[in-house]
mmCIF file of C-alpha atoms in Angstrom:
data_model
loop_
_atom_site.group_PDB
_atom_site.id
_atom_site.type_symbol
_atom_site.label_atom_id
_atom_site.label_comp_id
_atom_site.label_asym_id
_atom_site.label_seq_id
_atom_site.Cartn_x
_atom_site.Cartn_y
_atom_site.Cartn_z
ATOM 1 C CA VAL C 12 25.180 -7.021 -16.113
ATOM 2 C CA ARG C 13 27.599 -4.527 -14.662
ATOM 3 C CA THR C 14 27.649 -1.973 -11.873
ATOM 4 C CA GLY C 15 26.402 1.378 -13.090
ATOM 5 C CA ASN C 16 27.984 4.763 -12.568
ATOM 6 C CA VAL C 17 27.268 8.433 -13.157
ATOM 7 C CA ARG C 18 27.987 8.064 -16.884
ATOM 8 C CA ASP C 19 24.898 5.831 -17.058
ATOM 9 C CA TRP C 20 22.679 8.519 -15.533
ATOM 10 C CA PRO C 21 21.352 9.982 -18.824
ATOM 11 C CA PHE C 22 20.249 6.487 -19.926
ATOM 12 C CA ILE C 23 18.689 5.726 -16.539
ATOM 13 C CA TYR C 24 16.872 9.055 -16.434
ATOM 14 C CA GLU C 25 15.380 8.660 -19.917
ATOM 15 C CA LEU C 26 14.369 5.037 -19.412
ATOM 16 C CA ALA C 27 12.843 5.874 -16.035
ATOM 17 C CA ARG C 28 10.760 8.593 -17.712
ATOM 18 C CA GLU C 29 9.611 6.169 -20.419
ATOM 19 C CA ALA C 30 8.655 3.547 -17.830
ATOM 20 C CA ILE C 31 6.454 5.828 -15.703
ATOM 21 C CA PRO C 32 3.167 5.224 -17.567
ATOM 22 C CA ALA C 33 3.498 1.438 -17.189
ATOM 23 C CA SER C 34 3.800 1.814 -13.416
ATOM 24 C CA ILE C 35 0.756 3.992 -12.839
ATOM 25 C CA SER C 36 -2.216 2.243 -11.318
ATOM 26 C CA PRO C 37 -5.331 2.519 -13.487
ATOM 27 C CA LEU C 38 -7.193 3.433 -10.284
ATOM 28 C CA ARG C 39 -5.317 6.734 -10.045
ATOM 29 C CA LYS C 40 -7.278 9.086 -12.271
ATOM 30 C CA GLN C 41 -4.973 11.961 -13.090
ATOM 31 C CA GLU C 42 -3.828 13.515 -16.316
ATOM 32 C CA LEU C 43 -0.606 11.832 -17.416
ATOM 33 C CA GLY C 44 1.134 15.200 -17.819
ATOM 34 C CA ILE C 45 0.604 16.043 -14.150
ATOM 35 C CA THR C 46 1.942 12.663 -13.053
ATOM 36 C CA MET C 47 4.934 13.023 -15.356
ATOM 37 C CA LYS C 48 5.823 16.451 -13.939
ATOM 38 C CA TYR C 49 5.600 15.059 -10.397
ATOM 39 C CA ARG C 50 7.758 12.016 -11.207
ATOM 40 C CA GLU C 51 10.304 14.081 -13.152
ATOM 41 C CA ARG C 52 10.838 16.314 -10.111
ATOM 42 C CA ILE C 53 11.663 13.183 -8.106
ATOM 43 C CA LEU C 54 13.889 11.805 -10.863
ATOM 44 C CA LYS C 55 15.956 14.980 -11.003
ATOM 45 C CA GLY C 56 17.254 14.270 -7.501
ATOM 46 C CA PHE C 57 17.464 10.505 -7.895
ATOM 47 C CA TRP C 58 21.179 10.229 -8.694
ATOM 48 C CA THR C 59 22.041 12.382 -5.678
ATOM 49 C CA TRP C 60 19.829 10.145 -3.523
ATOM 50 C CA ILE C 61 21.553 7.039 -4.943
ATOM 51 C CA GLN C 62 24.944 8.434 -3.943
ATOM 52 C CA GLN C 63 23.843 9.659 -0.505
ATOM 53 C CA THR C 64 22.289 6.308 0.423
ATOM 54 C CA ASN C 65 25.103 4.142 -0.961
ATOM 55 C CA SER C 66 22.600 2.509 -3.259
ATOM 56 C CA VAL C 67 23.848 0.277 -6.030
ATOM 57 C CA VAL C 68 22.979 0.561 -9.709
ATOM 58 C CA PHE C 69 23.131 -2.366 -12.089
ATOM 59 C CA VAL C 70 23.035 -1.922 -15.852
ATOM 60 C CA VAL C 71 22.354 -4.692 -18.344
ATOM 61 C CA GLU C 72 23.662 -4.483 -21.886
ATOM 62 C CA ASP C 73 22.889 -6.486 -25.017
ATOM 63 C CA ASP C 74 25.410 -8.350 -27.195
ATOM 64 C CA GLN C 75 26.407 -5.074 -28.888
ATOM 65 C CA SER C 76 27.110 -3.388 -25.518
ATOM 66 C CA GLN C 77 23.960 -1.250 -25.803
ATOM 67 C CA LYS C 78 22.313 -0.449 -22.487
ATOM 68 C CA ILE C 79 18.895 -2.103 -22.297
ATOM 69 C CA GLY C 80 17.965 -1.865 -18.624
ATOM 70 C CA TYR C 81 18.887 -0.848 -15.114
ATOM 71 C CA LEU C 82 18.058 -1.623 -11.510
ATOM 72 C CA VAL C 83 18.581 0.536 -8.424
ATOM 73 C CA LEU C 84 19.108 -1.389 -5.180
ATOM 74 C CA TYR C 85 18.881 0.340 -1.815
ATOM 75 C CA PRO C 86 20.861 -2.124 0.313
ATOM 76 C CA SER C 87 20.089 -0.736 3.761
ATOM 77 C CA SER C 88 16.335 -0.300 3.785
ATOM 78 C CA ARG C 89 14.467 -1.158 6.970
ATOM 79 C CA GLU C 90 11.233 -3.112 6.877
ATOM 80 C CA GLU C 91 8.557 -0.817 8.240
ATOM 81 C CA LEU C 92 7.024 -3.138 10.862
ATOM 82 C CA THR C 93 9.997 -5.078 12.230
ATOM 83 C CA GLY C 94 12.870 -2.717 11.530
ATOM 84 C CA LEU C 95 14.829 -5.583 9.969
ATOM 85 C CA TYR C 96 17.327 -4.492 7.357
ATOM 86 C CA GLN C 97 16.656 -5.539 3.808
ATOM 87 C CA GLY C 98 17.628 -4.754 0.275
ATOM 88 C CA TRP C 99 14.949 -2.823 -1.585
ATOM 89 C CA ILE C 100 14.514 -2.594 -5.336
ATOM 90 C CA MET C 101 13.901 1.122 -5.732
ATOM 91 C CA ASP C 102 13.525 1.014 -9.489
ATOM 92 C CA ILE C 103 13.937 -1.376 -12.381
ATOM 93 C CA ALA C 104 13.287 -0.786 -16.055
ATOM 94 C CA VAL C 105 14.055 -2.489 -19.354
ATOM 95 C CA VAL C 106 13.717 -0.886 -22.775
ATOM 96 C CA GLU C 107 10.484 -1.943 -24.427
ATOM 97 C CA ASP C 108 12.101 -3.884 -27.287
ATOM 98 C CA ALA C 109 14.114 -6.012 -24.841
ATOM 99 C CA ARG C 110 11.299 -6.927 -22.442
ATOM 100 C CA GLY C 111 10.505 -10.579 -22.017
ATOM 101 C CA GLN C 112 13.986 -11.659 -23.136
ATOM 102 C CA GLY C 113 15.685 -12.113 -19.764
ATOM 103 C CA ALA C 114 17.187 -8.677 -19.083
ATOM 104 C CA GLY C 115 14.954 -8.063 -16.058
ATOM 105 C CA ARG C 116 15.795 -11.504 -14.689
ATOM 106 C CA LEU C 117 19.527 -10.795 -15.033
ATOM 107 C CA LEU C 118 19.150 -7.496 -13.172
ATOM 108 C CA MET C 119 17.130 -9.119 -10.387
ATOM 109 C CA GLU C 120 19.669 -11.936 -10.063
ATOM 110 C CA ALA C 121 22.474 -9.361 -9.777
ATOM 111 C CA ALA C 122 20.583 -7.621 -6.964
ATOM 112 C CA GLU C 123 19.994 -10.936 -5.195
ATOM 113 C CA GLN C 124 23.658 -11.862 -5.477
ATOM 114 C CA TYR C 125 24.701 -8.470 -4.119
ATOM 115 C CA CYS C 126 22.434 -9.030 -1.113
ATOM 116 C CA ARG C 127 23.798 -12.537 -0.532
ATOM 117 C CA ASP C 128 27.387 -11.285 -0.804
ATOM 118 C CA HIS C 129 26.635 -8.584 1.785
ATOM 119 C CA ASN C 130 24.674 -10.832 4.183
ATOM 120 C CA ILE C 131 21.392 -9.078 3.490
ATOM 121 C CA ALA C 132 18.722 -11.656 4.322
ATOM 122 C CA TYR C 133 15.717 -10.068 2.611
ATOM 123 C CA LEU C 134 15.044 -8.407 -0.711
ATOM 124 C CA GLY C 135 11.829 -6.454 -1.203
ATOM 125 C CA LEU C 136 10.093 -4.468 -3.887
ATOM 126 C CA ALA C 137 6.761 -2.901 -4.723
ATOM 127 C CA VAL C 138 4.895 -3.440 -7.972
ATOM 128 C CA THR C 139 1.604 -2.119 -9.290
ATOM 129 C CA SER C 140 -1.021 -4.890 -9.355
ATOM 130 C CA HIS C 141 -1.826 -4.417 -13.028
ATOM 131 C CA ASN C 142 1.802 -4.856 -14.150
ATOM 132 C CA ILE C 143 1.300 -8.531 -14.961
ATOM 133 C CA GLY C 144 4.645 -9.008 -16.746
ATOM 134 C CA ALA C 145 6.606 -7.733 -13.753
ATOM 135 C CA LEU C 146 4.479 -9.741 -11.325
ATOM 136 C CA LYS C 147 5.149 -12.951 -13.262
ATOM 137 C CA LEU C 148 8.889 -12.253 -13.311
ATOM 138 C CA TYR C 149 9.031 -11.611 -9.570
ATOM 139 C CA GLU C 150 6.927 -14.670 -8.753
ATOM 140 C CA ASN C 151 9.122 -16.828 -11.013
ATOM 141 C CA LEU C 152 12.141 -15.535 -9.109
ATOM 142 C CA GLY C 153 10.609 -16.668 -5.808
ATOM 143 C CA PHE C 154 9.127 -13.418 -4.519
ATOM 144 C CA THR C 155 5.938 -13.837 -2.554
ATOM 145 C CA GLU C 156 3.237 -11.412 -1.537
ATOM 146 C CA GLU C 157 3.807 -10.185 2.001
ATOM 147 C CA ARG C 158 1.127 -7.535 2.376
ATOM 148 C CA LYS C 159 -1.310 -5.652 0.191
ATOM 149 C CA LEU C 160 -1.457 -1.927 -0.368
ATOM 150 C CA MET C 161 -5.107 -1.076 -0.782
ATOM 151 C CA VAL C 162 -6.908 2.034 -1.952
ATOM 152 C CA LYS C 163 -10.513 3.147 -1.933
ATOM 153 C CA ILE C 164 -11.673 5.744 -4.425
ATOM 154 C CA LEU C 165 -13.709 8.344 -2.519
ATOM 155 C CA SER C 166 -14.663 10.698 -5.323
ATOM 156 C CA ASP C 167 -15.865 10.408 -8.910
#
């Protein structure tokens, strides 16, 4: 795992695009194309946001120095109820062929170490309930559920 930079942006952008469908809640009934256009608009400004917020990017590579995943850590997020500062995992993705082999764990451990080194006492993230693989990883790393985001479908 290494710190990412602007040269990694094309990889991050493409992997972020590929990872969008896996993050969509099955409760949100919308044509994938519409969701993709919405998310791509956000992604186009993501690197600028990373720079403006002093966020940190970690990139994990395989044994052949091929990029296989990334994590974006926002180190100065504020918890919405208490105002306490925390690190926040803004985004994490691993290429499909490398999932389940420890790359995500390495990225998460790098983010945790960054927070420890910078005296950041909390590290948070959000994950879609149906993303069982990610949930298992986070639980195995010691994350615990703090609150639930709930939705009620009001139309057919």
